[in-house]
CSV table of C-alpha atoms in Angstrom, one decimal:
chain,number,residue,atom,x,y,z
A,1,MET,CA,0.0,0.0,0.0
A,2,PHE,CA,1.3,3.4,-0.9
A,3,GLU,CA,1.2,6.2,1.7
A,4,LYS,CA,1.6,10.0,1.3
A,5,CYS,CA,4.2,11.9,3.3
A,6,GLU,CA,5.8,15.3,3.5
A,7,ALA,CA,9.6,15.0,3.2
A,8,ILE,CA,13.0,16.5,2.4
A,9,VAL,CA,15.6,14.6,0.4
A,10,MET,CA,18.6,14.1,2.6
A,11,ARG,CA,20.8,12.1,0.3
A,12,THR,CA,20.8,9.8,-2.7
A,13,ILE,CA,22.9,6.8,-3.9
A,14,ASP,CA,23.0,5.7,-7.5
A,15,TYR,CA,21.8,2.1,-7.9
A,16,GLY,CA,22.4,0.5,-11.2
A,17,GLU,CA,22.3,2.5,-14.4
A,18,THR,CA,19.0,4.3,-13.9
A,19,ASN,CA,17.9,4.0,-10.3
A,20,LYS,CA,18.5,5.8,-7.1
A,21,ILE,CA,18.1,4.9,-3.4
A,22,VAL,CA,16.8,8.0,-1.8
A,23,THR,CA,16.9,8.8,1.9
A,24,LEU,CA,13.9,11.0,2.9
A,25,PHE,CA,13.4,12.8,6.1
A,26,THR,CA,9.6,12.7,6.6
A,27,ARG,CA,7.3,14.6,8.9
A,28,GLU,CA,5.2,11.4,9.4
A,29,TRP,CA,7.8,8.7,10.0
A,30,GLY,CA,11.2,10.2,10.3
A,31,LYS,CA,14.0,8.9,8.1
A,32,VAL,CA,13.1,6.3,5.4
A,33,ALA,CA,15.0,4.9,2.4
A,34,VAL,CA,13.1,4.3,-0.9
A,35,MET,CA,14.0,3.0,-4.3
A,36,ALA,CA,13.3,5.6,-7.1
A,37,ARG,CA,13.3,3.5,-10.3
A,38,GLY,CA,14.5,5.4,-13.3
A,39,ALA,CA,15.2,8.6,-11.4
A,40,LYS,CA,18.6,9.0,-13.0
A,41,LYS,CA,17.0,9.5,-16.4
A,42,PRO,CA,16.6,13.3,-17.1
A,43,SER,CA,13.1,12.6,-18.5
A,44,SER,CA,11.9,10.7,-15.5
A,45,ARG,CA,9.0,12.1,-13.5
A,46,LEU,CA,11.1,11.3,-10.4
A,47,SER,CA,14.2,13.2,-11.4
A,48,ALA,CA,13.4,16.6,-10.0
A,49,VAL,CA,11.8,15.3,-6.8
A,50,THR,CA,14.8,13.2,-5.9
A,51,GLN,CA,17.4,16.0,-6.1
A,52,PRO,CA,19.2,16.6,-2.7
A,53,LEU,CA,17.4,19.1,-0.5
A,54,ALA,CA,14.1,18.9,-2.5
A,55,TYR,CA,11.1,19.4,-0.3
A,56,GLY,CA,7.7,18.0,-1.3
A,57,HIS,CA,4.9,15.5,-1.0
A,58,TYR,CA,5.8,11.9,-1.8
A,59,LEU,CA,3.9,8.7,-2.3
A,60,ILE,CA,5.8,5.8,-1.1
A,61,ARG,CA,5.5,2.2,0.0
A,62,ARG,CA,7.4,1.6,3.2
A,63,SER,CA,9.1,-1.5,4.3
A,64,ARG,CA,11.6,-2.5,7.0
A,65,GLY,CA,14.4,-2.2,4.5
A,66,VAL,CA,14.2,-0.1,1.3
A,67,GLY,CA,10.7,1.0,0.3
A,68,VAL,CA,9.5,2.2,-3.1
A,69,LEU,CA,9.0,5.7,-4.3
A,70,HIS,CA,5.9,5.9,-6.6
A,71,GLN,CA,5.6,9.6,-7.2
A,72,GLY,CA,6.4,13.1,-5.8
A,73,GLU,CA,5.2,16.6,-6.0
A,74,LEU,CA,7.7,19.5,-5.3
A,75,ILE,CA,6.8,22.2,-2.8
A,76,ASP,CA,10.3,23.8,-3.0
A,77,SER,CA,13.2,22.6,-5.0
A,78,MET,CA,15.7,24.6,-2.8
A,79,ARG,CA,17.4,25.4,-6.0
A,80,ALA,CA,19.0,28.5,-4.6
A,81,LEU,CA,20.8,26.4,-2.0
A,82,ARG,CA,22.2,24.0,-4.6
A,83,GLU,CA,23.4,26.7,-6.9
A,84,ASP,CA,25.5,28.7,-4.4
A,85,LEU,CA,28.7,27.0,-3.2
A,86,PHE,CA,28.6,28.5,0.4
A,87,ALA,CA,24.9,27.9,0.8
A,88,ALA,CA,25.2,24.3,-0.5
A,89,ALA,CA,28.0,23.6,2.0
A,90,TYR,CA,26.0,24.9,5.0
A,91,ALA,CA,22.8,23.1,3.9
A,92,ALA,CA,24.8,19.8,3.4
A,93,TYR,CA,26.2,20.2,6.9
A,94,ILE,CA,22.9,20.6,8.7
A,95,VAL,CA,21.4,17.8,6.7
A,96,GLU,CA,24.3,15.4,7.5
A,97,LEU,CA,24.1,16.5,11.2
A,98,THR,CA,20.4,15.5,11.2
A,99,ASP,CA,21.1,12.3,9.3
A,100,LYS,CA,23.8,11.1,11.7
A,101,SER,CA,21.8,12.1,14.7
A,102,THR,CA,18.6,10.2,13.8
A,103,GLU,CA,17.5,6.6,13.6
A,104,GLU,CA,15.6,5.0,10.8
A,105,GLN,CA,11.8,5.4,10.9
A,106,LYS,CA,11.8,7.2,14.2
A,107,ARG,CA,9.2,10.0,14.0
A,108,ASN,CA,10.2,13.5,15.1
A,109,PRO,CA,8.0,16.2,13.7
A,110,TYR,CA,9.8,18.9,15.7
A,111,LEU,CA,13.1,18.1,14.1
A,112,PHE,CA,11.5,17.9,10.7
A,113,GLU,CA,10.1,21.4,11.0
A,114,LEU,CA,13.4,22.6,12.4
A,115,LEU,CA,15.2,21.3,9.4
A,116,ARG,CA,12.6,22.6,6.9
A,117,GLN,CA,12.5,26.1,8.4
A,118,THR,CA,16.3,26.3,8.6
A,119,LEU,CA,16.7,25.3,4.9
A,120,GLN,CA,14.0,27.8,4.0
A,121,TYR,CA,15.7,30.6,5.8
A,122,MET,CA,19.0,29.7,4.2
A,123,SER,CA,17.3,29.6,0.8
A,124,GLU,CA,15.9,33.1,1.4
A,125,GLY,CA,19.4,34.5,2.0
A,126,ARG,CA,19.6,34.6,5.8
A,127,ASP,CA,23.1,34.6,7.3
A,128,LEU,CA,24.3,31.0,6.7
A,129,GLU,CA,26.7,30.9,9.7
A,130,ILE,CA,24.0,32.2,12.1
A,131,MET,CA,21.5,29.7,10.8
A,132,ALA,CA,24.0,26.8,11.2
A,133,LEU,CA,24.9,28.0,14.8
A,134,ILE,CA,21.2,28.1,15.7
A,135,TYR,CA,20.7,24.7,14.3
A,136,GLU,CA,23.6,23.3,16.2
A,137,MET,CA,22.3,24.7,19.4
A,138,LYS,CA,18.8,23.3,18.8
A,139,MET,CA,20.2,19.8,18.0
A,140,LEU,CA,21.9,19.5,21.4
A,141,PRO,CA,18.7,18.4,23.2
A,142,VAL,CA,17.9,16.0,20.3
A,143,LEU,CA,21.3,14.5,20.9
A,144,GLY,CA,20.7,14.3,24.7
A,145,ILE,CA,23.5,16.7,25.5
A,146,PRO,CA,22.0,20.1,26.3
A,147,PRO,CA,24.4,22.5,28.1
A,148,VAL,CA,23.6,24.6,31.2
A,149,LEU,CA,23.0,28.1,29.9
A,150,ASP,CA,20.6,29.7,32.4
A,151,ARG,CA,22.9,29.5,35.5
A,152,CYS,CA,26.4,28.5,36.6
A,153,ALA,CA,26.9,24.8,36.0
A,154,ARG,CA,28.6,24.4,39.3
A,155,CYS,CA,27.0,26.8,41.9
A,156,GLY,CA,23.8,27.8,40.2
A,157,ALA,CA,24.5,31.5,40.2
A,158,THR,CA,22.5,33.5,37.7
A,159,GLU,CA,24.4,36.8,37.8
A,160,GLY,CA,27.9,38.0,37.0
A,161,SER,CA,30.2,37.5,34.1
A,162,VAL,CA,30.4,34.0,32.6
A,163,SER,CA,32.8,31.7,30.6
A,164,PHE,CA,32.0,28.4,28.9
A,165,SER,CA,33.3,25.1,30.3
A,166,VAL,CA,33.2,22.0,28.1
A,167,LYS,CA,34.2,20.0,31.1
A,168,GLU,CA,31.3,21.3,33.2
A,169,ALA,CA,28.9,21.3,30.1
A,170,GLY,CA,27.8,24.9,30.5
A,171,PHE,CA,28.4,28.4,31.8
A,172,LEU,CA,30.7,29.1,34.8
A,173,CYS,CA,30.4,32.2,36.8
A,174,HIS,CA,33.4,34.3,37.7
A,175,ARG,CA,33.5,32.7,41.2
A,176,CYS,CA,33.7,29.1,39.8
A,177,GLU,CA,35.9,29.7,36.7
A,178,GLU,CA,39.0,28.3,38.4
A,179,ALA,CA,37.3,24.9,38.4
A,180,ASP,CA,38.2,24.6,34.7
A,181,PRO,CA,41.6,26.0,33.6
A,182,HIS,CA,40.5,25.2,30.0
A,183,ARG,CA,37.3,27.3,30.2
A,184,MET,CA,36.6,29.5,27.1
A,185,PRO,CA,36.1,33.2,27.8
A,186,LEU,CA,32.8,34.7,26.5
A,187,SER,CA,31.9,38.2,25.7
A,188,PRO,CA,28.5,39.3,27.1
A,189,ALA,CA,27.2,39.2,23.5
A,190,SER,CA,28.3,35.6,22.9
A,191,ALA,CA,26.7,34.5,26.2
A,192,ARG,CA,23.5,36.2,25.3
A,193,LEU,CA,23.4,34.7,21.8
A,194,LEU,CA,24.0,31.2,23.1
A,195,ARG,CA,21.0,31.5,25.3
A,196,LEU,CA,18.9,33.1,22.5
A,197,PHE,CA,19.8,30.5,19.9
A,198,PHE,CA,19.0,27.7,22.3
A,199,HIS,CA,15.6,29.0,23.3
A,200,ILE,CA,14.3,31.0,20.3
A,201,ASP,CA,11.2,29.8,18.4
A,202,LEU,CA,12.7,29.6,14.9
A,203,ALA,CA,9.4,30.5,13.3
A,204,ARG,CA,9.7,33.9,15.1
A,205,LEU,CA,13.3,34.6,14.1
A,206,GLY,CA,13.8,38.2,13.1
A,207,ALA,CA,16.9,39.8,11.6
A,208,ILE,CA,20.1,39.1,13.5
A,209,SER,CA,23.4,40.8,12.7
A,210,VAL,CA,26.5,39.5,14.5
A,211,LYS,CA,30.1,40.6,14.5
A,212,GLU,CA,32.6,38.2,13.0
A,213,THR,CA,34.5,38.2,16.2
A,214,THR,CA,31.4,37.1,18.1
A,215,LYS,CA,30.7,34.4,15.5
A,216,ALA,CA,34.2,33.1,16.0
A,217,GLU,CA,33.6,32.8,19.7
A,218,LEU,CA,30.3,31.0,19.2
A,219,LYS,CA,31.8,28.6,16.6
A,220,ALA,CA,34.7,27.8,18.9
A,221,VAL,CA,32.4,26.9,21.8
A,222,LEU,CA,30.1,24.8,19.8
A,223,SER,CA,32.8,23.0,17.9
A,224,ALA,CA,34.6,22.1,21.2
A,225,TYR,CA,31.3,21.0,22.8
A,226,TYR,CA,30.3,18.8,19.8
A,227,ASP,CA,33.8,17.2,19.7
A,228,GLU,CA,33.6,16.3,23.4
A,229,TYR,CA,30.0,15.0,23.6
A,230,ALA,CA,28.4,14.3,20.3
A,231,GLY,CA,30.7,11.7,18.9
A,232,LEU,CA,30.0,12.6,15.3
A,233,SER,CA,32.3,12.5,12.3
A,234,LEU,CA,30.9,14.7,9.6
A,235,LYS,CA,32.4,15.1,6.1
A,236,ALA,CA,30.3,18.2,5.5
A,237,LYS,CA,31.7,19.8,8.7
A,238,ARG,CA,35.3,19.4,7.6
A,239,PHE,CA,34.5,20.9,4.1
A,240,LEU,CA,32.6,23.7,5.8
A,241,GLN,CA,35.5,24.6,8.0
A,242,GLN,CA,37.7,24.8,4.9
A,243,MET,CA,35.1,27.0,3.2
A,244,SER,CA,34.9,29.2,6.3
A,245,VAL,CA,38.6,29.8,6.3
A,246,LEU,CA,38.3,30.9,2.6
A,247,LYS,CA,35.3,33.2,3.5
A,248,ASP,CA,37.2,34.8,6.4
A,249,THR,CA,40.0,35.8,4.1
A,250,LEU,CA,37.6,37.5,1.7
A,251,ALA,CA,35.3,39.4,4.1
A,252,PRO,CA,36.1,42.2,6.6
A,253,ASP,CA,34.6,42.3,10.1
A,254,SER,CA,31.1,43.7,10.0
A,255,GLY,CA,27.7,43.5,11.7
A,256,GLN,CA,26.3,44.5,15.1
A,257,ASP,CA,25.6,42.0,17.8
A,258,ALA,CA,21.9,41.3,18.4
């Protein structure tokens, strides 16, 4: 029996001369793999709907292994993301992060909407680095490793300057900072943005402009935290880091912290 779902194409693998195995992230069932017969042919009705990042409605037959894709109808091809090198790199990263963090056929409508909305914002031209940072923050509870951001991770204090401790998995107040000699200093703007990114309703996200120096602080904190607790090895992350180095050499510091 074929069933209809709303889905985003996470990745594809060529199978034979004309077929693809497509991994869909669906709102209804989570991550599922389906065979798209003939999808490699340019004339195939499945060609456009099986492009990476494509978002649409799909008619599939599920199974415990690889199901079958019968047809699809595009809602958004996300073409703008695929045609820009930087946008494609950031989109590939958040998709791979989602892929490596989820199990097959485990429903998570919150995560589906988070991914869909983030890709949409990226496609509309929002700041790619900021969107990736927000996504990383919001993935931490999904991975089961949320940091302590509303108080000191050691004493519970809610006032005073803070630094970030990977060891203590959260903020440290100035009275407790000696507990971690490897703590990472944080500007008030970075501390505020970490909290904001963690708690904000993405659907209500307004314009956010952040200085490059503040972005660098945020990226350093999240990179260290993911390395310590997430246990993920992401090809797209390594490529993105190379792209970020290139971007930093081309763009001067700009922006005002939100």
